[in-house]
Amino acid sequence: MANRHSLDEKQPFIKTEPAPDEIPVPAAAVPSRPAAPRVPRWARILLKVALVTWFAVSVRTWARANVDVVLEAHEAQWLAGAFSDSFAGHHARPRKILFGKKAEQKFLTVPNAPSAIAASRQYATKPHMAGTSGDYDTAVDFLKLLQTELGAAAPSALPVYSAGTPESRNATLGITKLKTPTAWIDTYYPVMNTPLDHSLEILDEDGKAVWTAALEEVADDTDPEAGKYYDAVTTWHGLSRGGSAQGKLVYANYGTKEDFDKLVAKGVDLNGTIVIARYGGNFRGLKVKGAQEHGAVACLIYSDPRDDGTVTAENGYAAYPHGPARNPNSVQRGSTQFLSIYPGDPTTPGYPSYENSTRTNGTNIPSIPSLPLSWANAQKLLAEIKDGGLNRTISLVNNVDDKVIPIWNTMGVIPGHIKDEIVVVGNHRDAWVMGASDPSSGTSSIHEVIRGLGELLRNGWTPLRTIVIASWDAEEYGLIGSTEWGEDFADFIDDHVVAYFNLDSSVSGSRFRALATPSLAHFVRGIAEEIEHPTKPGKTLWDATKDSGVLTGDHIDAEVLAAYQASEVEAAADGTGVGLLGSGSDFTVFVQRTGVASNNIGFQSTLQDPVYHYHSVFDSERWMETYGDPGFGRHVAIAKHLGLQTIRLADSIVLPINTTHHALELEHYLNKVESIAATSALDVDFAGLRSAIHALQKASAKLDTEKTKAEKKLRKLLRRLAVRHLVRRNIRRALCRIRKLLGKECAHHPGAAAVAGATPVQKEKAFECSAMAKGGKNGLLSFQPRVGRAAAWATEQRAGEEGAHGHGHGHGKKHSFPMKRFRKAAQRVRAVNQKLKAFERGFIHEEGIKDREWYRNLDIAPGKWLGYGATTFPALTEAFTIEKNATMAQYETKRLQNLIEKLAEEIKI
């Protein structure tokens, strides 16, 4: 019996019957426990709500604390998906993708002085005038740089395409379809000229030469490259008229319109004379234009040390290469094209110069010959016309070879997610001789920008917008490479280019200077305030706008100082400190023909800086490394600024174009015109124009509100998406732990990090115990555990995500994340960006400006007699200052009013 009871204790769940002779044990009554007080139903509900709320708040608080980390990793992909036609294809990557501030910080680690110096030595130690073999070599060098750094394909045959051919056309027109970086060279065929022979003599009464100028620059091996190449490119003017002339000299100061007007007012007859003028004040071609329009037969232009400020021999400074002062034998080459009439190939105004293009007789080039002179030669000539001078006849010869000469634009593309919005970054590559400052300092800086962008690409970065990098050719002859490309692809630029960033010389002195269309002024300045000063710790690049050289002296020309101080006052008139774009560099076709928001940056020379030998053989690598930018800190600072501009604008959700600042500036422009009108006898009504400007200001203010709201909405949805991602990710991790406890492997979700590309959900395998695995069931059925609602919720989310993003098309399922709202928010931003892009276009008038119709921007253009400098409301202003015609002034007022009214309507929300 004891054994039996022992067995029963060990098997309590086996039912046994009592033996027949045993008396059953009576069941003992179990005393009942007092019932616990029942919790009211409302309290139970309240407790559950509190627990759920606590859990939800805890999860949300935790998610918000980590959302920035998620956005840093995946914002780029989500934005790419939102702005693309379809989310399909934007699969998540297994690592973080550089974007925003992280991309900018990564970029800033790349540009450095040793690399910039190496690039400068590559380009600036040999001549490469446009159209020469040296120029072609630099085009190929730049192509290889793009291929290497951007990862662009390098076919066995160089991708050099003749402009106008299907290959060339498709290369640019196909940019919006590219998926990988690419690079190529476009060849254009402008008419330019090269020097043959030239001379300059003083003749006696019998016509015999009593003095012959040594026109070439003189250099020795103190400057190795200058000593080697001093006569590689003769001293002459590009696009100058070939021929000879004789006449008496007339001094015209700077050769500005005002200078010629003063001569006429004094009764000086310029017919048959040879005008001699000094560089400065306006574009050199307009000096020749002024001379020819007043009857002169030739023009000489020289470099005057008076314009060198304090850095002169008079103040004890030695001449270069032995010191920082001007070498008296230096000569400024340059184009004498009439830049303010139209730039580009003189024979194809308004259309591209293909090899077989129809040519016209250029109307933007001189009809009289000209020559550039050194100070050494100019002194001899000026002595002829001083009081007591002999004033003998001057004989000039300038023979040139006018012909079609091929030039080469090197182009590179980094495709972005938004294919139809493009940022163009450009720098010209050709130089008159070696051009260590102009343009190779710019080429060196953009070399560093390309290296930085390449580093980002190698680390997984893709810009939101497409970036085009251009190395323009033949800028020195008259902005030819950029102009021909701009005329060739005018519609493409109008449709797609949202901004153009230009770099000419990045360093020629100590003062940072920025020029921009007013809508980009704050953007340019803001970035300069973020970059460290290249030579002064604790200061910023923007602080360098107040820098000056340290080479002081007691003697300085009063006229030069007054003009310099006046320019300083004018620069300070704009509250941003950013000047206006006129012409003189490759931004011209973008600003003046199409209306693209643009800017140009660089360090410029002051009156206390080492003398910059502009367009001379002494613009050399030795001068740059010794005097221009020892250590190349300024080159690097410009590279960082240009690179940040490019990355920030390419990756910005809303384009950083400030239409309101520009709209407010218009009123200042009108005030200036009214001041001019007040000093004239012309009666013009500006009320309608002022009213239109006010309407534009109001429309722009509303656009500001809309762009703020549009970006805020999209960012809010991005953060919601990030929170959602965090919650889903941690639920998956929790499920993974549970599966591991049950001896199962975790499913891999390679696409779980992104909105798009979710991994298809696999059907979960039924749970089996070990006995079932061995084939024994013991009456038990297989089952699937339900681990709360989380597993089903995660599955539904993944399935719904697939349907939302092109994986199964959704089958009508409702998604927890509002994808429609996400897309709608992105489209709202796109609509704002289109209005921002259209703003600068709104100042373009198809009829252009009187007598120079190529220029179509009625807001800002180069002054008719300035060339470089900007004139605001140019057609209207010149109706007063040049035409002095009330009817024309009223017509231009109405024309401008109509444009601004139309623009206000276009940007209206």
Tab-separated table of N, CA and C in Angstrom, residues 516-631:
chain	number	residue	atom	x	y	z
A	516	ALA	N	26.978	89.406	-56.915
A	516	ALA	CA	25.872	88.467	-57.115
A	516	ALA	C	24.636	89.196	-57.602
A	517	THR	N	23.735	88.449	-58.223
A	517	THR	CA	22.403	88.984	-58.388
A	517	THR	C	21.841	89.159	-56.974
A	518	PRO	N	21.071	90.215	-56.721
A	518	PRO	CA	20.653	90.502	-55.339
A	518	PRO	C	19.955	89.345	-54.641
A	519	SER	N	19.313	88.481	-55.389
A	519	SER	CA	18.595	87.369	-54.769
A	519	SER	C	19.525	86.344	-54.131
A	520	LEU	N	20.820	86.385	-54.460
A	520	LEU	CA	21.787	85.456	-53.852
A	520	LEU	C	22.742	86.155	-52.888
A	521	ALA	N	22.550	87.451	-52.648
A	521	ALA	CA	23.500	88.206	-51.831
A	521	ALA	C	23.607	87.642	-50.415
A	522	HIS	N	22.478	87.382	-49.767
A	522	HIS	CA	22.518	86.858	-48.397
A	522	HIS	C	23.123	85.460	-48.359
A	523	PHE	N	22.830	84.675	-49.352
A	523	PHE	CA	23.370	83.316	-49.438
A	523	PHE	C	24.898	83.353	-49.507
A	524	VAL	N	25.443	84.208	-50.361
A	524	VAL	CA	26.891	84.309	-50.537
A	524	VAL	C	27.548	84.807	-49.256
A	525	ARG	N	26.967	85.844	-48.691
A	525	ARG	CA	27.560	86.392	-47.473
A	525	ARG	C	27.479	85.401	-46.316
A	526	GLY	N	26.338	84.738	-46.179
A	526	GLY	CA	26.167	83.793	-45.078
A	526	GLY	C	27.221	82.705	-45.075
A	527	ILE	N	27.539	82.189	-46.247
A	527	ILE	CA	28.563	81.143	-46.321
A	527	ILE	C	29.938	81.712	-45.981
A	528	ALA	N	30.216	82.929	-46.446
A	528	ALA	CA	31.510	83.549	-46.134
A	528	ALA	C	31.679	83.756	-44.637
A	529	GLU	N	30.576	83.949	-43.924
A	529	GLU	CA	30.643	84.137	-42.478
A	529	GLU	C	30.879	82.827	-41.729
A	530	GLU	N	30.775	81.698	-42.430
A	530	GLU	CA	30.991	80.388	-41.801
A	530	GLU	C	32.415	79.858	-42.003
A	531	ILE	N	33.147	80.450	-42.933
A	531	ILE	CA	34.469	79.929	-43.293
A	531	ILE	C	35.551	80.744	-42.594
A	532	GLU	N	36.560	80.063	-42.118
A	532	GLU	CA	37.616	80.740	-41.396
A	532	GLU	C	38.444	81.637	-42.317
A	533	HIS	N	38.913	82.729	-41.752
A	533	HIS	CA	39.794	83.652	-42.477
A	533	HIS	C	41.086	82.921	-42.835
A	534	PRO	N	41.609	83.119	-44.040
A	534	PRO	CA	42.794	82.342	-44.436
A	534	PRO	C	44.075	82.705	-43.703
A	535	THR	N	44.140	83.914	-43.123
A	535	THR	CA	45.409	84.314	-42.492
A	535	THR	C	45.241	84.854	-41.074
A	536	LYS	N	44.007	85.110	-40.639
A	536	LYS	CA	43.791	85.728	-39.325
A	536	LYS	C	42.921	84.826	-38.459
A	537	PRO	N	43.511	84.122	-37.505
A	537	PRO	CA	42.729	83.235	-36.632
A	537	PRO	C	41.641	84.008	-35.893
A	538	GLY	N	40.493	83.366	-35.762
A	538	GLY	CA	39.393	83.983	-35.043
A	538	GLY	C	38.501	84.861	-35.902
A	539	LYS	N	38.895	85.084	-37.124
A	539	LYS	CA	38.076	85.884	-38.037
A	539	LYS	C	37.537	84.989	-39.151
A	540	THR	N	36.564	85.541	-39.898
A	540	THR	CA	35.941	84.782	-40.970
A	540	THR	C	36.359	85.297	-42.332
A	541	LEU	N	36.019	84.532	-43.330
A	541	LEU	CA	36.275	84.967	-44.709
A	541	LEU	C	35.569	86.279	-44.993
A	542	TRP	N	34.380	86.455	-44.441
A	542	TRP	CA	33.673	87.716	-44.691
A	542	TRP	C	34.431	88.905	-44.098
A	543	ASP	N	35.112	88.691	-42.990
A	543	ASP	CA	35.919	89.768	-42.412
A	543	ASP	C	36.992	90.249	-43.387
A	544	ALA	N	37.380	89.375	-44.314
A	544	ALA	CA	38.405	89.750	-45.297
A	544	ALA	C	37.890	90.768	-46.306
A	545	THR	N	36.574	91.074	-46.294
A	545	THR	CA	36.063	92.137	-47.181
A	545	THR	C	36.577	93.503	-46.746
A	546	LYS	N	37.146	93.583	-45.559
A	546	LYS	CA	37.703	94.847	-45.068
A	546	LYS	C	39.235	94.822	-45.040
A	547	ASP	N	39.825	93.754	-45.508
A	547	ASP	CA	41.285	93.640	-45.494
A	547	ASP	C	41.924	94.549	-46.544
A	548	SER	N	43.132	94.982	-46.269
A	548	SER	CA	43.960	95.719	-47.225
A	548	SER	C	45.388	95.213	-47.098
A	549	GLY	N	46.181	95.515	-48.106
A	549	GLY	CA	47.579	95.146	-48.051
A	549	GLY	C	48.317	95.937	-46.978
A	550	VAL	N	49.550	95.555	-46.729
A	550	VAL	CA	50.330	96.180	-45.654
A	550	VAL	C	51.472	97.038	-46.194
A	551	LEU	N	51.535	97.199	-47.510
A	551	LEU	CA	52.639	97.951	-48.123
A	551	LEU	C	52.233	99.417	-48.262
A	552	THR	N	52.451	100.174	-47.220
A	552	THR	CA	52.010	101.571	-47.192
A	552	THR	C	53.102	102.488	-47.727
A	553	GLY	N	52.756	103.749	-47.879
A	553	GLY	CA	53.712	104.749	-48.366
A	553	GLY	C	53.118	106.134	-48.275
A	554	ASP	N	53.990	107.137	-48.326
A	554	ASP	CA	53.534	108.527	-48.191
A	554	ASP	C	52.967	109.088	-49.487
A	555	HIS	N	53.366	108.509	-50.607
A	555	HIS	CA	52.975	109.079	-51.894
A	555	HIS	C	51.906	108.210	-52.557
A	556	ILE	N	50.792	108.858	-52.898
A	556	ILE	CA	49.719	108.166	-53.614
A	556	ILE	C	48.989	109.194	-54.469
A	557	ASP	N	48.609	108.811	-55.653
A	557	ASP	CA	47.948	109.718	-56.574
A	557	ASP	C	46.570	110.098	-56.037
A	558	ALA	N	46.271	111.387	-55.955
A	558	ALA	CA	45.019	111.865	-55.369
A	558	ALA	C	43.801	111.417	-56.176
A	559	GLU	N	43.918	111.427	-57.494
A	559	GLU	CA	42.785	111.019	-58.343
A	559	GLU	C	42.481	109.532	-58.145
A	560	VAL	N	43.526	108.736	-58.080
A	560	VAL	CA	43.356	107.296	-57.887
A	560	VAL	C	42.739	107.018	-56.523
A	561	LEU	N	43.229	107.691	-55.485
A	561	LEU	CA	42.707	107.492	-54.139
A	561	LEU	C	41.239	107.889	-54.056
A	562	ALA	N	40.883	109.010	-54.682
A	562	ALA	CA	39.491	109.463	-54.659
A	562	ALA	C	38.570	108.461	-55.355
A	563	ALA	N	39.019	107.949	-56.486
A	563	ALA	CA	38.212	106.972	-57.218
A	563	ALA	C	38.055	105.691	-56.412
A	564	TYR	N	39.134	105.287	-55.737
A	564	TYR	CA	39.088	104.066	-54.931
A	564	TYR	C	38.134	104.242	-53.757
A	565	GLN	N	38.213	105.388	-53.096
A	565	GLN	CA	37.331	105.635	-51.961
A	565	GLN	C	35.872	105.716	-52.399
A	566	ALA	N	35.616	106.281	-53.580
A	566	ALA	CA	34.250	106.345	-54.099
A	566	ALA	C	33.698	104.948	-54.354
A	567	SER	N	34.553	104.063	-54.867
A	567	SER	CA	34.112	102.686	-55.108
A	567	SER	C	33.823	101.968	-53.791
A	568	GLU	N	34.574	102.311	-52.739
A	568	GLU	CA	34.332	101.723	-51.427
A	568	GLU	C	32.971	102.156	-50.884
A	569	VAL	N	32.658	103.435	-51.062
A	569	VAL	CA	31.371	103.953	-50.598
A	569	VAL	C	30.233	103.283	-51.355
A	570	GLU	N	30.396	103.117	-52.660
A	570	GLU	CA	29.365	102.483	-53.474
A	570	GLU	C	29.166	101.031	-53.053
A	571	ALA	N	30.270	100.327	-52.765
A	571	ALA	CA	30.175	98.924	-52.342
A	571	ALA	C	29.445	98.803	-51.014
A	572	ALA	N	29.629	99.807	-50.140
A	572	ALA	CA	28.989	99.760	-48.829
A	572	ALA	C	27.529	100.165	-48.873
A	573	ALA	N	27.089	100.729	-50.005
A	573	ALA	CA	25.705	101.204	-50.113
A	573	ALA	C	24.714	100.065	-49.995
A	574	ASP	N	25.058	98.898	-50.524
A	574	ASP	CA	24.208	97.730	-50.364
A	574	ASP	C	24.451	97.163	-48.967
A	575	GLY	N	23.400	97.052	-48.203
A	575	GLY	CA	23.539	96.605	-46.818
A	575	GLY	C	24.180	95.248	-46.672
A	576	THR	N	24.088	94.405	-47.696
A	576	THR	CA	24.700	93.081	-47.593
A	576	THR	C	26.200	93.123	-47.807
A	577	GLY	N	26.703	94.178	-48.439
A	577	GLY	CA	28.120	94.233	-48.767
A	577	GLY	C	28.490	93.420	-49.989
A	578	VAL	N	27.498	92.893	-50.686
A	578	VAL	CA	27.722	92.113	-51.907
A	578	VAL	C	27.403	92.989	-53.106
A	579	GLY	N	28.348	93.104	-54.033
A	579	GLY	CA	28.167	93.968	-55.185
A	579	GLY	C	27.311	93.342	-56.268
A	580	LEU	N	27.123	94.103	-57.354
A	580	LEU	CA	26.282	93.671	-58.471
A	580	LEU	C	27.126	93.138	-59.621
A	581	LEU	N	26.549	92.246	-60.385
A	581	LEU	CA	27.213	91.669	-61.554
A	581	LEU	C	26.916	92.511	-62.789
A	582	GLY	N	27.968	92.972	-63.443
A	582	GLY	CA	27.797	93.652	-64.723
A	582	GLY	C	28.163	92.701	-65.843
A	583	SER	N	29.451	92.758	-66.228
A	583	SER	CA	29.961	91.785	-67.192
A	583	SER	C	31.452	91.628	-66.933
A	584	GLY	N	32.162	91.061	-67.913
A	584	GLY	CA	33.592	90.886	-67.749
A	584	GLY	C	34.016	89.485	-67.394
A	585	SER	N	33.041	88.585	-67.160
A	585	SER	CA	33.383	87.197	-66.914
A	585	SER	C	32.220	86.310	-67.352
A	586	ASP	N	32.371	85.000	-67.114
A	586	ASP	CA	31.495	84.017	-67.755
A	586	ASP	C	30.085	83.932	-67.184
A	587	PHE	N	29.773	84.686	-66.144
A	587	PHE	CA	28.395	84.746	-65.668
A	587	PHE	C	27.500	85.524	-66.631
A	588	THR	N	28.102	86.263	-67.560
A	588	THR	CA	27.351	87.218	-68.380
A	588	THR	C	26.195	86.575	-69.130
A	589	VAL	N	26.442	85.486	-69.838
A	589	VAL	CA	25.377	84.880	-70.645
A	589	VAL	C	24.247	84.366	-69.762
A	590	PHE	N	24.557	83.921	-68.557
A	590	PHE	CA	23.529	83.404	-67.657
A	590	PHE	C	22.658	84.532	-67.102
A	591	VAL	N	23.286	85.622	-66.699
A	591	VAL	CA	22.548	86.733	-66.103
A	591	VAL	C	21.827	87.556	-67.163
A	592	GLN	N	22.545	87.869	-68.241
A	592	GLN	CA	22.044	88.857	-69.189
A	592	GLN	C	21.160	88.294	-70.295
A	593	ARG	N	21.294	87.034	-70.613
A	593	ARG	CA	20.483	86.443	-71.687
A	593	ARG	C	19.296	85.644	-71.176
A	594	THR	N	19.494	84.922	-70.070
A	594	THR	CA	18.464	83.996	-69.599
A	594	THR	C	17.849	84.415	-68.272
A	595	GLY	N	18.604	85.112	-67.438
A	595	GLY	CA	18.092	85.493	-66.134
A	595	GLY	C	18.253	84.386	-65.122
A	596	VAL	N	19.496	83.982	-64.870
A	596	VAL	CA	19.795	82.935	-63.895
A	596	VAL	C	20.455	83.587	-62.682
A	597	ALA	N	19.988	83.260	-61.491
A	597	ALA	CA	20.623	83.754	-60.274
A	597	ALA	C	22.087	83.317	-60.266
A	598	SER	N	23.009	84.276	-60.105
A	598	SER	CA	24.437	83.987	-60.291
A	598	SER	C	25.276	84.755	-59.285
A	599	ASN	N	26.537	84.322	-59.152
A	599	ASN	CA	27.476	85.091	-58.346
A	599	ASN	C	28.905	84.843	-58.796
A	600	ASN	N	29.802	85.662	-58.270
A	600	ASN	CA	31.229	85.576	-58.588
A	600	ASN	C	32.002	85.999	-57.343
A	601	ILE	N	33.013	85.226	-56.959
A	601	ILE	CA	33.775	85.534	-55.750
A	601	ILE	C	35.268	85.529	-56.059
A	602	GLY	N	36.048	86.150	-55.164
A	602	GLY	CA	37.499	86.121	-55.318
A	602	GLY	C	38.164	87.176	-54.452
A	603	PHE	N	39.466	87.033	-54.255
A	603	PHE	CA	40.275	88.034	-53.559
A	603	PHE	C	40.842	89.003	-54.593
A	604	GLN	N	40.667	90.298	-54.335
A	604	GLN	CA	41.127	91.315	-55.270
A	604	GLN	C	42.210	92.182	-54.645
A	605	SER	N	42.937	92.864	-55.508
A	605	SER	CA	44.044	93.696	-55.065
A	605	SER	C	43.553	95.041	-54.533
A	606	THR	N	44.232	95.545	-53.507
A	606	THR	CA	43.967	96.884	-52.969
A	606	THR	C	45.158	97.786	-53.286
A	607	LEU	N	45.065	99.035	-52.889
A	607	LEU	CA	46.131	99.997	-53.196
A	607	LEU	C	47.388	99.781	-52.370
A	608	GLN	N	47.323	98.844	-51.392
A	608	GLN	CA	48.511	98.553	-50.569
A	608	GLN	C	49.022	97.130	-50.774
A	609	ASP	N	48.519	96.452	-51.791
A	609	ASP	CA	48.957	95.085	-52.073
A	609	ASP	C	50.105	95.075	-53.083
A	610	PRO	N	50.904	93.989	-53.095
A	610	PRO	CA	51.896	93.834	-54.169
A	610	PRO	C	51.205	93.978	-55.519
A	611	VAL	N	51.853	94.665	-56.434
A	611	VAL	CA	51.229	94.967	-57.720
A	611	VAL	C	50.951	93.680	-58.495
A	612	TYR	N	49.705	93.558	-58.902
A	612	TYR	CA	49.271	92.409	-59.700
A	612	TYR	C	49.471	92.746	-61.172
A	613	HIS	N	50.317	91.985	-61.858
A	613	HIS	CA	50.645	92.238	-63.259
A	613	HIS	C	49.613	91.553	-64.159
A	614	TYR	N	48.486	92.198	-64.303
A	614	TYR	CA	47.321	91.667	-65.009
A	614	TYR	C	47.646	91.393	-66.478
A	615	HIS	N	47.402	90.155	-66.904
A	615	HIS	CA	47.573	89.733	-68.308
A	615	HIS	C	49.005	89.895	-68.809
A	616	SER	N	49.937	89.849	-67.893
A	616	SER	CA	51.354	89.986	-68.222
A	616	SER	C	52.060	88.646	-68.036
A	617	VAL	N	53.256	88.516	-68.614
A	617	VAL	CA	54.054	87.318	-68.378
A	617	VAL	C	54.443	87.222	-66.904
A	618	PHE	N	54.367	88.358	-66.187
A	618	PHE	CA	54.703	88.359	-64.763
A	618	PHE	C	53.526	87.933	-63.875
A	619	ASP	N	52.385	87.627	-64.488
A	619	ASP	CA	51.329	86.924	-63.746
A	619	ASP	C	51.737	85.455	-63.746
A	620	SER	N	52.702	85.171	-62.889
A	620	SER	CA	53.418	83.897	-62.956
A	620	SER	C	53.292	83.138	-61.638
A	621	GLU	N	53.706	81.887	-61.667
A	621	GLU	CA	53.657	81.058	-60.469
A	621	GLU	C	54.569	81.623	-59.380
A	622	ARG	N	55.731	82.104	-59.760
A	622	ARG	CA	56.644	82.665	-58.761
A	622	ARG	C	56.017	83.879	-58.091
A	623	TRP	N	55.401	84.784	-58.884
A	623	TRP	CA	54.761	85.952	-58.285
A	623	TRP	C	53.663	85.515	-57.314
A	624	MET	N	52.867	84.530	-57.711
A	624	MET	CA	51.760	84.094	-56.862
A	624	MET	C	52.273	83.502	-55.561
A	625	GLU	N	53.279	82.629	-55.633
A	625	GLU	CA	53.761	81.964	-54.423
A	625	GLU	C	54.574	82.905	-53.537
A	626	THR	N	55.144	83.969	-54.136
A	626	THR	CA	55.967	84.901	-53.368
A	626	THR	C	55.163	86.072	-52.829
A	627	TYR	N	54.285	86.627	-53.667
A	627	TYR	CA	53.575	87.858	-53.303
A	627	TYR	C	52.044	87.727	-53.296
A	628	GLY	N	51.511	87.003	-54.238
A	628	GLY	CA	50.060	86.971	-54.390
A	628	GLY	C	49.347	86.258	-53.261
A	629	ASP	N	49.807	85.032	-52.959
A	629	ASP	CA	49.170	84.238	-51.892
A	629	ASP	C	50.165	83.231	-51.339
A	630	PRO	N	51.174	83.710	-50.601
A	630	PRO	CA	52.131	82.767	-50.006
A	630	PRO	C	51.404	81.774	-49.106
A	631	GLY	N	51.648	80.492	-49.339
A	631	GLY	CA	50.967	79.469	-48.559
A	631	GLY	C	49.640	79.028	-49.122
